[in-house]
């Protein structure tokens, strides 16, 4: 089985930090739990990143190089290349996801 290298973009790391800051205002233990779960899921990408779905909103636009792990209510968006995985975003699924995708991901590809 091929091993991929997994990298976090600066923006994705900031997303996770913002989520942790928000959650920890109410309960630090919950923030730690979410952090550990997100990091664990991303760690699994090194062995089989194809196992997770293509982001449906992007697939509808024929953009198929972004995939996601859903850890409700969060969506971990990553870009897959031949040998690398780039964590691009960690997003609360209750946000306006289409606007987020356009502003964060699709503008860069245009």
PDB file of C-alpha atoms in Angstrom:
ATOM      1  CA  UNK A   1       0.000   0.000   0.000  1.00  0.00           C
ATOM      2  CA  UNK A   2       1.302   3.404  -0.983  1.00  0.00           C
ATOM      3  CA  UNK A   3       1.996   5.878   1.823  1.00  0.00           C
ATOM      4  CA  UNK A   4       1.056   9.508   1.257  1.00  0.00           C
ATOM      5  CA  UNK A   5       2.620  12.504   2.934  1.00  0.00           C
ATOM      6  CA  UNK A   6       0.035  14.619   4.753  1.00  0.00           C
ATOM      7  CA  UNK A   7       0.481  18.378   5.058  1.00  0.00           C
ATOM      8  CA  UNK A   8      -1.662  20.996   6.784  1.00  0.00           C
ATOM      9  CA  UNK A   9      -2.069  24.324   5.008  1.00  0.00           C
ATOM     10  CA  UNK A  10      -1.752  27.421   7.146  1.00  0.00           C
ATOM     11  CA  UNK A  11      -5.433  28.238   6.613  1.00  0.00           C
ATOM     12  CA  UNK A  12      -6.578  24.766   7.683  1.00  0.00           C
ATOM     13  CA  UNK A  13      -4.456  24.979  10.835  1.00  0.00           C
ATOM     14  CA  UNK A  14      -6.050  28.363  11.583  1.00  0.00           C
ATOM     15  CA  UNK A  15      -9.507  26.879  10.983  1.00  0.00           C
ATOM     16  CA  UNK A  16      -8.850  24.196  13.571  1.00  0.00           C
ATOM     17  CA  UNK A  17      -7.398  26.724  16.002  1.00  0.00           C
ATOM     18  CA  UNK A  18     -10.489  28.942  15.641  1.00  0.00           C
ATOM     19  CA  UNK A  19     -12.780  25.974  16.246  1.00  0.00           C
ATOM     20  CA  UNK A  20     -10.819  25.015  19.356  1.00  0.00           C
ATOM     21  CA  UNK A  21     -10.945  28.586  20.674  1.00  0.00           C
ATOM     22  CA  UNK A  22     -14.708  28.720  20.155  1.00  0.00           C
ATOM     23  CA  UNK A  23     -15.432  25.348  21.781  1.00  0.00           C
ATOM     24  CA  UNK A  24     -13.078  25.937  24.711  1.00  0.00           C
ATOM     25  CA  UNK A  25     -15.075  29.010  25.763  1.00  0.00           C
ATOM     26  CA  UNK A  26     -17.734  26.579  26.980  1.00  0.00           C
ATOM     27  CA  UNK A  27     -15.802  23.398  27.669  1.00  0.00           C
ATOM     28  CA  UNK A  28     -12.074  22.809  27.312  1.00  0.00           C
ATOM     29  CA  UNK A  29     -12.416  19.026  27.439  1.00  0.00           C
ATOM     30  CA  UNK A  30     -14.766  19.111  24.437  1.00  0.00           C
ATOM     31  CA  UNK A  31     -12.284  21.225  22.500  1.00  0.00           C
ATOM     32  CA  UNK A  32      -9.502  18.741  23.240  1.00  0.00           C
ATOM     33  CA  UNK A  33     -11.743  15.862  22.180  1.00  0.00           C
ATOM     34  CA  UNK A  34     -12.612  17.511  18.851  1.00  0.00           C
ATOM     35  CA  UNK A  35      -8.967  18.412  18.235  1.00  0.00           C
ATOM     36  CA  UNK A  36      -7.820  14.844  18.862  1.00  0.00           C
ATOM     37  CA  UNK A  37     -10.567  13.396  16.662  1.00  0.00           C
ATOM     38  CA  UNK A  38      -9.784  15.719  13.743  1.00  0.00           C
ATOM     39  CA  UNK A  39      -6.050  15.069  13.980  1.00  0.00           C
ATOM     40  CA  UNK A  40      -6.626  11.297  14.200  1.00  0.00           C
ATOM     41  CA  UNK A  41      -8.844  11.296  11.126  1.00  0.00           C
ATOM     42  CA  UNK A  42      -6.259  13.287   9.187  1.00  0.00           C
ATOM     43  CA  UNK A  43      -3.512  10.903  10.282  1.00  0.00           C
ATOM     44  CA  UNK A  44      -5.439   8.063   8.608  1.00  0.00           C
ATOM     45  CA  UNK A  45      -5.129   9.827   5.257  1.00  0.00           C
ATOM     46  CA  UNK A  46      -1.519   8.740   4.890  1.00  0.00           C
ATOM     47  CA  UNK A  47      -2.620   5.179   4.122  1.00  0.00           C
ATOM     48  CA  UNK A  48      -5.796   5.472   2.086  1.00  0.00           C
ATOM     49  CA  UNK A  49      -6.953   8.999   1.208  1.00  0.00           C
ATOM     50  CA  UNK A  50      -9.162   7.725  -1.624  1.00  0.00           C
ATOM     51  CA  UNK A  51     -11.502   6.042   0.844  1.00  0.00           C
ATOM     52  CA  UNK A  52     -13.356   9.281   1.573  1.00  0.00           C
ATOM     53  CA  UNK A  53     -15.827  10.943  -0.736  1.00  0.00           C
ATOM     54  CA  UNK A  54     -15.260  13.716  -3.229  1.00  0.00           C
ATOM     55  CA  UNK A  55     -16.793  16.948  -1.917  1.00  0.00           C
ATOM     56  CA  UNK A  56     -20.334  16.732  -3.396  1.00  0.00           C
ATOM     57  CA  UNK A  57     -20.706  20.471  -3.973  1.00  0.00           C
ATOM     58  CA  UNK A  58     -17.491  20.443  -5.989  1.00  0.00           C
ATOM     59  CA  UNK A  59     -18.217  17.211  -7.807  1.00  0.00           C
ATOM     60  CA  UNK A  60     -21.355  18.879  -9.181  1.00  0.00           C
ATOM     61  CA  UNK A  61     -18.994  21.457 -10.750  1.00  0.00           C
ATOM     62  CA  UNK A  62     -16.713  18.687 -12.122  1.00  0.00           C
ATOM     63  CA  UNK A  63     -13.976  19.518  -9.579  1.00  0.00           C
ATOM     64  CA  UNK A  64     -12.877  16.109  -8.310  1.00  0.00           C
ATOM     65  CA  UNK A  65      -9.477  16.640  -6.686  1.00  0.00           C
ATOM     66  CA  UNK A  66     -10.944  17.677  -3.318  1.00  0.00           C
ATOM     67  CA  UNK A  67     -12.224  15.094  -0.878  1.00  0.00           C
ATOM     68  CA  UNK A  68     -13.614  15.291   2.617  1.00  0.00           C
ATOM     69  CA  UNK A  69     -13.854  13.524   5.912  1.00  0.00           C
ATOM     70  CA  UNK A  70     -17.022  14.271   7.821  1.00  0.00           C
ATOM     71  CA  UNK A  71     -16.655  14.436  11.591  1.00  0.00           C
ATOM     72  CA  UNK A  72     -20.014  15.966  12.363  1.00  0.00           C
ATOM     73  CA  UNK A  73     -20.549  18.870  12.425  1.00  0.00           C
ATOM     74  CA  UNK A  74     -17.119  19.436  10.851  1.00  0.00           C
ATOM     75  CA  UNK A  75     -15.964  18.756   7.328  1.00  0.00           C
ATOM     76  CA  UNK A  76     -12.247  18.241   6.796  1.00  0.00           C
ATOM     77  CA  UNK A  77     -11.469  19.208   3.206  1.00  0.00           C
ATOM     78  CA  UNK A  78      -8.296  17.944   1.577  1.00  0.00           C
ATOM     79  CA  UNK A  79      -6.656  17.996  -1.820  1.00  0.00           C
ATOM     80  CA  UNK A  80      -5.200  14.763  -3.114  1.00  0.00           C
ATOM     81  CA  UNK A  81      -2.210  14.559  -5.461  1.00  0.00           C
ATOM     82  CA  UNK A  82      -0.224  11.536  -6.647  1.00  0.00           C
ATOM     83  CA  UNK A  83       1.780  11.235  -3.441  1.00  0.00           C
ATOM     84  CA  UNK A  84       0.587  13.986  -1.104  1.00  0.00           C
ATOM     85  CA  UNK A  85      -2.480  15.059   0.809  1.00  0.00           C
ATOM     86  CA  UNK A  86      -3.021  18.726   1.675  1.00  0.00           C
ATOM     87  CA  UNK A  87      -5.504  19.516   4.424  1.00  0.00           C
ATOM     88  CA  UNK A  88      -7.138  22.644   3.011  1.00  0.00           C
ATOM     89  CA  UNK A  89      -9.864  23.457   5.523  1.00  0.00           C
ATOM     90  CA  UNK A  90     -11.780  22.374   8.592  1.00  0.00           C
ATOM     91  CA  UNK A  91     -15.272  23.797   8.279  1.00  0.00           C
ATOM     92  CA  UNK A  92     -18.384  23.746  10.418  1.00  0.00           C
ATOM     93  CA  UNK A  93     -21.007  22.173   8.156  1.00  0.00           C
ATOM     94  CA  UNK A  94     -23.622  24.587   9.484  1.00  0.00           C
ATOM     95  CA  UNK A  95     -21.886  27.445   7.646  1.00  0.00           C
ATOM     96  CA  UNK A  96     -22.750  28.658   4.167  1.00  0.00           C
ATOM     97  CA  UNK A  97     -20.553  25.977   2.646  1.00  0.00           C
ATOM     98  CA  UNK A  98     -20.958  26.950  -1.014  1.00  0.00           C
ATOM     99  CA  UNK A  99     -19.745  30.498  -0.365  1.00  0.00           C
ATOM    100  CA  UNK A 100     -16.883  29.155   1.706  1.00  0.00           C
ATOM    101  CA  UNK A 101     -15.789  26.781  -1.074  1.00  0.00           C
ATOM    102  CA  UNK A 102     -15.877  29.522  -3.666  1.00  0.00           C
ATOM    103  CA  UNK A 103     -13.919  31.982  -1.548  1.00  0.00           C
ATOM    104  CA  UNK A 104     -11.348  29.551  -0.146  1.00  0.00           C
ATOM    105  CA  UNK A 105     -10.821  26.915  -2.807  1.00  0.00           C
ATOM    106  CA  UNK A 106     -12.207  27.775  -6.211  1.00  0.00           C
ATOM    107  CA  UNK A 107     -10.861  31.351  -6.423  1.00  0.00           C
ATOM    108  CA  UNK A 108      -7.334  29.929  -6.112  1.00  0.00           C
ATOM    109  CA  UNK A 109      -7.902  27.527  -8.982  1.00  0.00           C
ATOM    110  CA  UNK A 110      -9.345  30.126 -11.358  1.00  0.00           C
TER     111      UNK A 110
END
